[in-house]
Amino acid sequence: MGDMASSQRSKLAASSTFIFNLLIRLARLATLVVILALIYFAYRYSLHNILHGSFVLGLLFLWALAAYTTLPRVHRLLSKIYLPDYYMGRARTSDGLLGDPINVAVLGSARQLRRTMLAAGWIEADRPTFRSTLRIIHAVIFRKSYPAAPGSTLYLFGYRQAYSFQKQIGDNPRNRHHVRFWKTPGDWWLPGGFTADWLGAVHYDTHVGLSLFTGQFTHKIGEHIDEERDLLVADITSSGATARVEVVPHFTSGFHARNGGGDRIRTDGAMPFVDLRQSS
């Protein structure tokens, strides 16, 4: 009797699980259908405006819909299919695209990292919020200084950067040296058996433009990211911080590619490991 009751409970549990999974899939399908329907009618509205109404208004609406709704969702879906879910030496955008290369590693605590970066003359960036976004738009358009202007969010190990620092060039946040740092997972090893507490991606923002892949407004970066990597290390070592630097040549293969905004990037593949553990 006990075996029969146990078998019935197992069948009931399996049936409940099947029904639950089926309902989840139906809900996802219904959501997808609603989204596609909304996109369809929005595009029809845009094309109607272009052909029969305000050409400029329709074109702007069409661009906004494609750049901030359609293309990001397409990239998010496709990147889940063709990009493997493990460390590749590249950060990722919120749309799943490969972002900036990881080109600096740091050993030390969060307090040591932050104190060292501030002592080196880098300013901690504001977090991207609605208010800070409006402020940077105003600063870029009217050429106002905003040394702590936020940057876009990039992801590594599945979460956003923990710290972002920058050095503004002149009086406009369009031009700046910029670095993001992510905390590495516990007991995690880099290729070759190296360890680090923080991984960073440093580059130079040259101007504000449109992303090649989504059409969204974004900072465009300079092609030669190795120069920014070397500048960051030089700033740290000349700031008076007790830092030991070991540069591992050819840590990755030298390559040229594009980041998540479509900007060209080149690197020799060297990785500096900056040890701050002797800093107070």
JSON list of C-alpha atoms in Angstrom, two decimals, residues 5-224:
[
{"chain": "A", "resi": 5, "resn": "ALA", "atom": "CA", "xyz": [0.63, 5.67, -2.35]},
{"chain": "A", "resi": 6, "resn": "SER", "atom": "CA", "xyz": [4.19, 6.82, -2.98]},
{"chain": "A", "resi": 7, "resn": "SER", "atom": "CA", "xyz": [3.83, 6.07, -6.69]},
{"chain": "A", "resi": 8, "resn": "GLN", "atom": "CA", "xyz": [0.57, 8.04, -6.86]},
{"chain": "A", "resi": 9, "resn": "ARG", "atom": "CA", "xyz": [2.19, 11.01, -5.11]},
{"chain": "A", "resi": 10, "resn": "SER", "atom": "CA", "xyz": [5.09, 10.91, -7.56]},
{"chain": "A", "resi": 11, "resn": "LYS", "atom": "CA", "xyz": [2.70, 10.87, -10.53]},
{"chain": "A", "resi": 12, "resn": "LEU", "atom": "CA", "xyz": [0.70, 13.74, -9.03]},
{"chain": "A", "resi": 13, "resn": "ALA", "atom": "CA", "xyz": [3.88, 15.76, -8.45]},
{"chain": "A", "resi": 14, "resn": "ALA", "atom": "CA", "xyz": [5.07, 15.07, -12.00]},
{"chain": "A", "resi": 15, "resn": "SER", "atom": "CA", "xyz": [1.68, 16.06, -13.38]},
{"chain": "A", "resi": 16, "resn": "SER", "atom": "CA", "xyz": [1.66, 19.28, -11.33]},
{"chain": "A", "resi": 17, "resn": "THR", "atom": "CA", "xyz": [5.17, 20.14, -12.52]},
{"chain": "A", "resi": 18, "resn": "PHE", "atom": "CA", "xyz": [4.19, 19.53, -16.13]},
{"chain": "A", "resi": 19, "resn": "ILE", "atom": "CA", "xyz": [1.11, 21.75, -15.83]},
{"chain": "A", "resi": 20, "resn": "PHE", "atom": "CA", "xyz": [3.11, 24.49, -14.08]},
{"chain": "A", "resi": 21, "resn": "ASN", "atom": "CA", "xyz": [5.82, 24.48, -16.77]},
{"chain": "A", "resi": 22, "resn": "LEU", "atom": "CA", "xyz": [3.17, 24.49, -19.48]},
{"chain": "A", "resi": 23, "resn": "LEU", "atom": "CA", "xyz": [1.46, 27.51, -17.93]},
{"chain": "A", "resi": 24, "resn": "ILE", "atom": "CA", "xyz": [4.80, 29.34, -17.68]},
{"chain": "A", "resi": 25, "resn": "ARG", "atom": "CA", "xyz": [5.52, 28.70, -21.35]},
{"chain": "A", "resi": 26, "resn": "LEU", "atom": "CA", "xyz": [2.03, 29.78, -22.37]},
{"chain": "A", "resi": 27, "resn": "ALA", "atom": "CA", "xyz": [2.43, 32.97, -20.34]},
{"chain": "A", "resi": 28, "resn": "ARG", "atom": "CA", "xyz": [5.77, 33.69, -22.03]},
{"chain": "A", "resi": 29, "resn": "LEU", "atom": "CA", "xyz": [4.26, 33.01, -25.44]},
{"chain": "A", "resi": 30, "resn": "ALA", "atom": "CA", "xyz": [1.34, 35.33, -24.69]},
{"chain": "A", "resi": 31, "resn": "THR", "atom": "CA", "xyz": [3.76, 38.04, -23.55]},
{"chain": "A", "resi": 32, "resn": "LEU", "atom": "CA", "xyz": [5.79, 37.65, -26.74]},
{"chain": "A", "resi": 33, "resn": "VAL", "atom": "CA", "xyz": [2.64, 37.89, -28.89]},
{"chain": "A", "resi": 34, "resn": "VAL", "atom": "CA", "xyz": [1.55, 41.07, -27.08]},
{"chain": "A", "resi": 35, "resn": "ILE", "atom": "CA", "xyz": [5.00, 42.64, -27.49]},
{"chain": "A", "resi": 36, "resn": "LEU", "atom": "CA", "xyz": [5.12, 41.75, -31.20]},
{"chain": "A", "resi": 37, "resn": "ALA", "atom": "CA", "xyz": [1.62, 43.15, -31.67]},
{"chain": "A", "resi": 38, "resn": "LEU", "atom": "CA", "xyz": [2.59, 46.40, -29.96]},
{"chain": "A", "resi": 39, "resn": "ILE", "atom": "CA", "xyz": [5.72, 46.68, -32.07]},
{"chain": "A", "resi": 40, "resn": "TYR", "atom": "CA", "xyz": [3.72, 45.97, -35.23]},
{"chain": "A", "resi": 41, "resn": "PHE", "atom": "CA", "xyz": [1.13, 48.66, -34.55]},
{"chain": "A", "resi": 42, "resn": "ALA", "atom": "CA", "xyz": [3.83, 51.11, -33.44]},
{"chain": "A", "resi": 43, "resn": "TYR", "atom": "CA", "xyz": [5.71, 50.61, -36.69]},
{"chain": "A", "resi": 44, "resn": "ARG", "atom": "CA", "xyz": [2.47, 51.01, -38.66]},
{"chain": "A", "resi": 45, "resn": "TYR", "atom": "CA", "xyz": [1.82, 54.26, -36.82]},
{"chain": "A", "resi": 46, "resn": "SER", "atom": "CA", "xyz": [5.36, 55.45, -37.59]},
{"chain": "A", "resi": 47, "resn": "LEU", "atom": "CA", "xyz": [5.15, 54.57, -41.27]},
{"chain": "A", "resi": 48, "resn": "HIS", "atom": "CA", "xyz": [1.72, 56.22, -41.50]},
{"chain": "A", "resi": 49, "resn": "ASN", "atom": "CA", "xyz": [3.19, 59.41, -40.08]},
{"chain": "A", "resi": 50, "resn": "ILE", "atom": "CA", "xyz": [6.12, 59.24, -42.49]},
{"chain": "A", "resi": 51, "resn": "LEU", "atom": "CA", "xyz": [3.92, 58.68, -45.55]},
{"chain": "A", "resi": 52, "resn": "HIS", "atom": "CA", "xyz": [0.84, 60.74, -44.71]},
{"chain": "A", "resi": 53, "resn": "GLY", "atom": "CA", "xyz": [1.67, 63.00, -41.80]},
{"chain": "A", "resi": 54, "resn": "SER", "atom": "CA", "xyz": [4.71, 64.52, -40.20]},
{"chain": "A", "resi": 55, "resn": "PHE", "atom": "CA", "xyz": [7.76, 62.94, -41.82]},
{"chain": "A", "resi": 56, "resn": "VAL", "atom": "CA", "xyz": [10.17, 64.09, -39.10]},
{"chain": "A", "resi": 57, "resn": "LEU", "atom": "CA", "xyz": [7.91, 63.02, -36.24]},
{"chain": "A", "resi": 58, "resn": "GLY", "atom": "CA", "xyz": [7.32, 59.61, -37.78]},
{"chain": "A", "resi": 59, "resn": "LEU", "atom": "CA", "xyz": [11.01, 59.11, -38.47]},
{"chain": "A", "resi": 60, "resn": "LEU", "atom": "CA", "xyz": [11.97, 60.06, -34.90]},
{"chain": "A", "resi": 61, "resn": "PHE", "atom": "CA", "xyz": [9.36, 57.73, -33.47]},
{"chain": "A", "resi": 62, "resn": "LEU", "atom": "CA", "xyz": [10.57, 54.92, -35.75]},
{"chain": "A", "resi": 63, "resn": "TRP", "atom": "CA", "xyz": [14.20, 55.45, -34.66]},
{"chain": "A", "resi": 64, "resn": "ALA", "atom": "CA", "xyz": [13.29, 55.56, -30.95]},
{"chain": "A", "resi": 65, "resn": "LEU", "atom": "CA", "xyz": [11.23, 52.39, -31.25]},
{"chain": "A", "resi": 66, "resn": "ALA", "atom": "CA", "xyz": [13.97, 50.52, -33.10]},
{"chain": "A", "resi": 67, "resn": "ALA", "atom": "CA", "xyz": [16.87, 51.79, -30.98]},
{"chain": "A", "resi": 68, "resn": "TYR", "atom": "CA", "xyz": [15.38, 51.47, -27.52]},
{"chain": "A", "resi": 69, "resn": "THR", "atom": "CA", "xyz": [12.85, 48.64, -27.91]},
{"chain": "A", "resi": 70, "resn": "THR", "atom": "CA", "xyz": [13.19, 46.36, -30.93]},
{"chain": "A", "resi": 71, "resn": "LEU", "atom": "CA", "xyz": [16.94, 46.05, -31.54]},
{"chain": "A", "resi": 72, "resn": "PRO", "atom": "CA", "xyz": [17.92, 45.64, -27.85]},
{"chain": "A", "resi": 73, "resn": "ARG", "atom": "CA", "xyz": [15.44, 42.79, -27.47]},
{"chain": "A", "resi": 74, "resn": "VAL", "atom": "CA", "xyz": [16.66, 41.13, -30.65]},
{"chain": "A", "resi": 75, "resn": "HIS", "atom": "CA", "xyz": [20.29, 41.35, -29.47]},
{"chain": "A", "resi": 76, "resn": "ARG", "atom": "CA", "xyz": [19.34, 40.07, -26.01]},
{"chain": "A", "resi": 77, "resn": "LEU", "atom": "CA", "xyz": [17.61, 37.05, -27.51]},
{"chain": "A", "resi": 78, "resn": "LEU", "atom": "CA", "xyz": [20.33, 36.22, -30.06]},
{"chain": "A", "resi": 79, "resn": "SER", "atom": "CA", "xyz": [23.25, 36.74, -27.66]},
{"chain": "A", "resi": 80, "resn": "LYS", "atom": "CA", "xyz": [21.75, 34.14, -25.30]},
{"chain": "A", "resi": 81, "resn": "ILE", "atom": "CA", "xyz": [21.90, 31.67, -28.19]},
{"chain": "A", "resi": 82, "resn": "TYR", "atom": "CA", "xyz": [25.37, 32.28, -29.64]},
{"chain": "A", "resi": 83, "resn": "LEU", "atom": "CA", "xyz": [27.43, 33.65, -26.70]},
{"chain": "A", "resi": 84, "resn": "PRO", "atom": "CA", "xyz": [28.65, 31.12, -24.11]},
{"chain": "A", "resi": 85, "resn": "ASP", "atom": "CA", "xyz": [27.93, 31.92, -20.48]},
{"chain": "A", "resi": 86, "resn": "TYR", "atom": "CA", "xyz": [31.46, 31.98, -19.10]},
{"chain": "A", "resi": 87, "resn": "TYR", "atom": "CA", "xyz": [34.32, 34.46, -18.67]},
{"chain": "A", "resi": 88, "resn": "MET", "atom": "CA", "xyz": [35.63, 35.57, -22.07]},
{"chain": "A", "resi": 89, "resn": "GLY", "atom": "CA", "xyz": [37.73, 38.57, -21.08]},
{"chain": "A", "resi": 90, "resn": "ARG", "atom": "CA", "xyz": [34.99, 40.96, -22.19]},
{"chain": "A", "resi": 91, "resn": "ALA", "atom": "CA", "xyz": [32.27, 42.79, -20.30]},
{"chain": "A", "resi": 92, "resn": "ARG", "atom": "CA", "xyz": [28.75, 42.72, -21.71]},
{"chain": "A", "resi": 93, "resn": "THR", "atom": "CA", "xyz": [26.15, 45.37, -22.36]},
{"chain": "A", "resi": 94, "resn": "SER", "atom": "CA", "xyz": [22.65, 45.17, -20.91]},
{"chain": "A", "resi": 95, "resn": "ASP", "atom": "CA", "xyz": [21.58, 43.87, -24.34]},
{"chain": "A", "resi": 96, "resn": "GLY", "atom": "CA", "xyz": [24.01, 40.94, -24.09]},
{"chain": "A", "resi": 97, "resn": "LEU", "atom": "CA", "xyz": [26.51, 42.28, -26.63]},
{"chain": "A", "resi": 98, "resn": "LEU", "atom": "CA", "xyz": [30.24, 41.95, -25.99]},
{"chain": "A", "resi": 99, "resn": "GLY", "atom": "CA", "xyz": [31.42, 45.19, -24.41]},
{"chain": "A", "resi": 100, "resn": "ASP", "atom": "CA", "xyz": [34.86, 46.51, -23.47]},
{"chain": "A", "resi": 101, "resn": "PRO", "atom": "CA", "xyz": [37.83, 44.15, -22.94]},
{"chain": "A", "resi": 102, "resn": "ILE", "atom": "CA", "xyz": [39.01, 43.44, -19.41]},
{"chain": "A", "resi": 103, "resn": "ASN", "atom": "CA", "xyz": [42.51, 44.92, -19.36]},
{"chain": "A", "resi": 104, "resn": "VAL", "atom": "CA", "xyz": [43.52, 45.44, -15.72]},
{"chain": "A", "resi": 105, "resn": "ALA", "atom": "CA", "xyz": [43.44, 43.25, -12.60]},
{"chain": "A", "resi": 106, "resn": "VAL", "atom": "CA", "xyz": [43.68, 44.45, -8.99]},
{"chain": "A", "resi": 107, "resn": "LEU", "atom": "CA", "xyz": [44.43, 42.62, -5.75]},
{"chain": "A", "resi": 108, "resn": "GLY", "atom": "CA", "xyz": [43.15, 44.28, -2.60]},
{"chain": "A", "resi": 109, "resn": "SER", "atom": "CA", "xyz": [40.04, 45.29, -0.69]},
{"chain": "A", "resi": 110, "resn": "ALA", "atom": "CA", "xyz": [37.29, 47.62, -1.87]},
{"chain": "A", "resi": 111, "resn": "ARG", "atom": "CA", "xyz": [38.59, 50.28, 0.53]},
{"chain": "A", "resi": 112, "resn": "GLN", "atom": "CA", "xyz": [42.14, 49.99, -0.85]},
{"chain": "A", "resi": 113, "resn": "LEU", "atom": "CA", "xyz": [40.89, 50.17, -4.45]},
{"chain": "A", "resi": 114, "resn": "ARG", "atom": "CA", "xyz": [38.74, 53.25, -3.83]},
{"chain": "A", "resi": 115, "resn": "ARG", "atom": "CA", "xyz": [41.40, 55.11, -1.79]},
{"chain": "A", "resi": 116, "resn": "THR", "atom": "CA", "xyz": [44.05, 54.38, -4.41]},
{"chain": "A", "resi": 117, "resn": "MET", "atom": "CA", "xyz": [41.92, 55.54, -7.34]},
{"chain": "A", "resi": 118, "resn": "LEU", "atom": "CA", "xyz": [40.95, 58.79, -5.59]},
{"chain": "A", "resi": 119, "resn": "ALA", "atom": "CA", "xyz": [44.57, 59.41, -4.60]},
{"chain": "A", "resi": 120, "resn": "ALA", "atom": "CA", "xyz": [45.58, 58.87, -8.24]},
{"chain": "A", "resi": 121, "resn": "GLY", "atom": "CA", "xyz": [43.33, 61.74, -9.31]},
{"chain": "A", "resi": 122, "resn": "TRP", "atom": "CA", "xyz": [40.40, 59.73, -10.61]},
{"chain": "A", "resi": 123, "resn": "ILE", "atom": "CA", "xyz": [36.86, 60.74, -9.59]},
{"chain": "A", "resi": 124, "resn": "GLU", "atom": "CA", "xyz": [34.22, 58.21, -8.63]},
{"chain": "A", "resi": 125, "resn": "ALA", "atom": "CA", "xyz": [31.35, 58.44, -11.14]},
{"chain": "A", "resi": 126, "resn": "ASP", "atom": "CA", "xyz": [27.76, 58.94, -10.09]},
{"chain": "A", "resi": 127, "resn": "ARG", "atom": "CA", "xyz": [25.46, 55.98, -10.48]},
{"chain": "A", "resi": 128, "resn": "PRO", "atom": "CA", "xyz": [23.21, 56.17, -13.55]},
{"chain": "A", "resi": 129, "resn": "THR", "atom": "CA", "xyz": [19.84, 57.43, -12.33]},
{"chain": "A", "resi": 130, "resn": "PHE", "atom": "CA", "xyz": [17.13, 59.49, -13.98]},
{"chain": "A", "resi": 131, "resn": "ARG", "atom": "CA", "xyz": [18.51, 62.65, -12.36]},
{"chain": "A", "resi": 132, "resn": "SER", "atom": "CA", "xyz": [22.16, 61.98, -13.25]},
{"chain": "A", "resi": 133, "resn": "THR", "atom": "CA", "xyz": [21.16, 61.04, -16.80]},
{"chain": "A", "resi": 134, "resn": "LEU", "atom": "CA", "xyz": [19.36, 64.37, -17.26]},
{"chain": "A", "resi": 135, "resn": "ARG", "atom": "CA", "xyz": [22.36, 66.16, -15.82]},
{"chain": "A", "resi": 136, "resn": "ILE", "atom": "CA", "xyz": [24.85, 64.54, -18.21]},
{"chain": "A", "resi": 137, "resn": "ILE", "atom": "CA", "xyz": [22.57, 65.27, -21.19]},
{"chain": "A", "resi": 138, "resn": "HIS", "atom": "CA", "xyz": [22.47, 68.92, -20.12]},
{"chain": "A", "resi": 139, "resn": "ALA", "atom": "CA", "xyz": [26.25, 68.95, -19.61]},
{"chain": "A", "resi": 140, "resn": "VAL", "atom": "CA", "xyz": [26.98, 67.45, -23.04]},
{"chain": "A", "resi": 141, "resn": "ILE", "atom": "CA", "xyz": [24.58, 69.72, -24.94]},
{"chain": "A", "resi": 142, "resn": "PHE", "atom": "CA", "xyz": [25.60, 72.95, -23.22]},
{"chain": "A", "resi": 143, "resn": "ARG", "atom": "CA", "xyz": [29.26, 71.99, -22.71]},
{"chain": "A", "resi": 144, "resn": "LYS", "atom": "CA", "xyz": [29.08, 72.12, -18.92]},
{"chain": "A", "resi": 145, "resn": "SER", "atom": "CA", "xyz": [31.58, 70.43, -16.64]},
{"chain": "A", "resi": 146, "resn": "TYR", "atom": "CA", "xyz": [30.40, 67.26, -14.86]},
{"chain": "A", "resi": 147, "resn": "PRO", "atom": "CA", "xyz": [33.49, 65.46, -13.50]},
{"chain": "A", "resi": 148, "resn": "ALA", "atom": "CA", "xyz": [31.40, 62.70, -11.85]},
{"chain": "A", "resi": 149, "resn": "ALA", "atom": "CA", "xyz": [29.19, 62.07, -14.89]},
{"chain": "A", "resi": 150, "resn": "PRO", "atom": "CA", "xyz": [27.81, 58.49, -14.93]},
{"chain": "A", "resi": 151, "resn": "GLY", "atom": "CA", "xyz": [28.64, 55.96, -17.59]},
{"chain": "A", "resi": 152, "resn": "SER", "atom": "CA", "xyz": [26.56, 53.19, -19.04]},
{"chain": "A", "resi": 153, "resn": "THR", "atom": "CA", "xyz": [26.18, 49.94, -17.11]},
{"chain": "A", "resi": 154, "resn": "LEU", "atom": "CA", "xyz": [28.23, 46.95, -18.23]},
{"chain": "A", "resi": 155, "resn": "TYR", "atom": "CA", "xyz": [28.08, 43.44, -16.81]},
{"chain": "A", "resi": 156, "resn": "LEU", "atom": "CA", "xyz": [30.65, 40.83, -15.82]},
{"chain": "A", "resi": 157, "resn": "PHE", "atom": "CA", "xyz": [29.91, 37.56, -14.01]},
{"chain": "A", "resi": 158, "resn": "GLY", "atom": "CA", "xyz": [26.24, 38.49, -14.44]},
{"chain": "A", "resi": 159, "resn": "TYR", "atom": "CA", "xyz": [26.29, 41.70, -12.41]},
{"chain": "A", "resi": 160, "resn": "ARG", "atom": "CA", "xyz": [26.98, 45.38, -13.01]},
{"chain": "A", "resi": 161, "resn": "GLN", "atom": "CA", "xyz": [30.22, 47.17, -12.20]},
{"chain": "A", "resi": 162, "resn": "ALA", "atom": "CA", "xyz": [30.82, 47.83, -8.50]},
{"chain": "A", "resi": 163, "resn": "TYR", "atom": "CA", "xyz": [32.90, 50.97, -9.08]},
{"chain": "A", "resi": 164, "resn": "SER", "atom": "CA", "xyz": [33.35, 53.43, -11.91]},
{"chain": "A", "resi": 165, "resn": "PHE", "atom": "CA", "xyz": [36.07, 56.12, -11.97]},
{"chain": "A", "resi": 166, "resn": "GLN", "atom": "CA", "xyz": [37.00, 58.74, -14.52]},
{"chain": "A", "resi": 167, "resn": "LYS", "atom": "CA", "xyz": [39.12, 61.76, -15.38]},
{"chain": "A", "resi": 168, "resn": "GLN", "atom": "CA", "xyz": [37.29, 64.42, -17.37]},
{"chain": "A", "resi": 169, "resn": "ILE", "atom": "CA", "xyz": [39.23, 66.16, -20.16]},
{"chain": "A", "resi": 170, "resn": "GLY", "atom": "CA", "xyz": [38.48, 69.88, -20.34]},
{"chain": "A", "resi": 171, "resn": "ASP", "atom": "CA", "xyz": [35.05, 71.15, -19.35]},
{"chain": "A", "resi": 172, "resn": "ASN", "atom": "CA", "xyz": [32.86, 68.62, -21.12]},
{"chain": "A", "resi": 173, "resn": "PRO", "atom": "CA", "xyz": [32.03, 65.03, -20.05]},
{"chain": "A", "resi": 174, "resn": "ARG", "atom": "CA", "xyz": [32.08, 63.90, -23.66]},
{"chain": "A", "resi": 175, "resn": "ASN", "atom": "CA", "xyz": [35.85, 63.42, -23.33]},
{"chain": "A", "resi": 176, "resn": "ARG", "atom": "CA", "xyz": [37.19, 61.43, -20.40]},
{"chain": "A", "resi": 177, "resn": "HIS", "atom": "CA", "xyz": [39.37, 58.57, -19.23]},
{"chain": "A", "resi": 178, "resn": "HIS", "atom": "CA", "xyz": [37.03, 55.94, -17.81]},
{"chain": "A", "resi": 179, "resn": "VAL", "atom": "CA", "xyz": [37.39, 52.65, -15.93]},
{"chain": "A", "resi": 180, "resn": "ARG", "atom": "CA", "xyz": [34.88, 50.19, -14.48]},
{"chain": "A", "resi": 181, "resn": "PHE", "atom": "CA", "xyz": [35.69, 47.56, -11.82]},
{"chain": "A", "resi": 182, "resn": "TRP", "atom": "CA", "xyz": [33.90, 44.29, -11.01]},
{"chain": "A", "resi": 183, "resn": "LYS", "atom": "CA", "xyz": [34.44, 42.11, -7.94]},
{"chain": "A", "resi": 184, "resn": "THR", "atom": "CA", "xyz": [35.54, 38.61, -8.88]},
{"chain": "A", "resi": 185, "resn": "PRO", "atom": "CA", "xyz": [33.65, 35.61, -7.46]},
{"chain": "A", "resi": 186, "resn": "GLY", "atom": "CA", "xyz": [35.15, 33.84, -4.46]},
{"chain": "A", "resi": 187, "resn": "ASP", "atom": "CA", "xyz": [37.68, 31.05, -5.17]},
{"chain": "A", "resi": 188, "resn": "TRP", "atom": "CA", "xyz": [37.74, 32.00, -8.85]},
{"chain": "A", "resi": 189, "resn": "TRP", "atom": "CA", "xyz": [40.82, 31.72, -11.04]},
{"chain": "A", "resi": 190, "resn": "LEU", "atom": "CA", "xyz": [41.77, 33.61, -14.16]},
{"chain": "A", "resi": 191, "resn": "PRO", "atom": "CA", "xyz": [43.20, 31.70, -17.13]},
{"chain": "A", "resi": 192, "resn": "GLY", "atom": "CA", "xyz": [46.74, 30.55, -16.39]},
{"chain": "A", "resi": 193, "resn": "GLY", "atom": "CA", "xyz": [46.06, 30.14, -12.66]},
{"chain": "A", "resi": 194, "resn": "PHE", "atom": "CA", "xyz": [46.18, 33.86, -11.83]},
{"chain": "A", "resi": 195, "resn": "THR", "atom": "CA", "xyz": [43.98, 35.36, -9.12]},
{"chain": "A", "resi": 196, "resn": "ALA", "atom": "CA", "xyz": [42.56, 38.85, -8.68]},
{"chain": "A", "resi": 197, "resn": "ASP", "atom": "CA", "xyz": [40.04, 40.52, -6.40]},
{"chain": "A", "resi": 198, "resn": "TRP", "atom": "CA", "xyz": [38.91, 43.04, -9.02]},
{"chain": "A", "resi": 199, "resn": "LEU", "atom": "CA", "xyz": [38.84, 43.14, -12.80]},
{"chain": "A", "resi": 200, "resn": "GLY", "atom": "CA", "xyz": [38.67, 46.41, -14.69]},
{"chain": "A", "resi": 201, "resn": "ALA", "atom": "CA", "xyz": [38.00, 47.72, -18.19]},
{"chain": "A", "resi": 202, "resn": "VAL", "atom": "CA", "xyz": [39.62, 51.09, -18.93]},
{"chain": "A", "resi": 203, "resn": "HIS", "atom": "CA", "xyz": [39.20, 53.15, -22.08]},
{"chain": "A", "resi": 204, "resn": "TYR", "atom": "CA", "xyz": [38.99, 56.73, -23.37]},
{"chain": "A", "resi": 205, "resn": "ASP", "atom": "CA", "xyz": [35.63, 58.30, -24.25]},
{"chain": "A", "resi": 206, "resn": "THR", "atom": "CA", "xyz": [36.17, 60.44, -27.36]},
{"chain": "A", "resi": 207, "resn": "HIS", "atom": "CA", "xyz": [32.67, 61.80, -28.00]},
{"chain": "A", "resi": 208, "resn": "VAL", "atom": "CA", "xyz": [28.96, 61.03, -27.86]},
{"chain": "A", "resi": 209, "resn": "GLY", "atom": "CA", "xyz": [27.47, 59.25, -30.85]},
{"chain": "A", "resi": 210, "resn": "LEU", "atom": "CA", "xyz": [25.10, 56.50, -31.94]},
{"chain": "A", "resi": 211, "resn": "SER", "atom": "CA", "xyz": [25.72, 52.83, -31.28]},
{"chain": "A", "resi": 212, "resn": "LEU", "atom": "CA", "xyz": [26.43, 50.90, -34.46]},
{"chain": "A", "resi": 213, "resn": "PHE", "atom": "CA", "xyz": [24.37, 47.93, -33.24]},
{"chain": "A", "resi": 214, "resn": "THR", "atom": "CA", "xyz": [21.33, 49.57, -31.62]},
{"chain": "A", "resi": 215, "resn": "GLY", "atom": "CA", "xyz": [21.28, 53.21, -32.72]},
{"chain": "A", "resi": 216, "resn": "GLN", "atom": "CA", "xyz": [21.17, 54.42, -29.10]},
{"chain": "A", "resi": 217, "resn": "PHE", "atom": "CA", "xyz": [23.11, 57.45, -27.90]},
{"chain": "A", "resi": 218, "resn": "THR", "atom": "CA", "xyz": [26.30, 56.35, -26.17]},
{"chain": "A", "resi": 219, "resn": "HIS", "atom": "CA", "xyz": [29.89, 57.36, -25.52]},
{"chain": "A", "resi": 220, "resn": "LYS", "atom": "CA", "xyz": [32.25, 56.36, -28.33]},
{"chain": "A", "resi": 221, "resn": "ILE", "atom": "CA", "xyz": [35.65, 55.12, -27.20]},
{"chain": "A", "resi": 222, "resn": "GLY", "atom": "CA", "xyz": [39.16, 55.45, -28.58]},
{"chain": "A", "resi": 223, "resn": "GLU", "atom": "CA", "xyz": [40.57, 52.52, -30.51]},
{"chain": "A", "resi": 224, "resn": "HIS", "atom": "CA", "xyz": [43.91, 52.15, -28.70]}
]
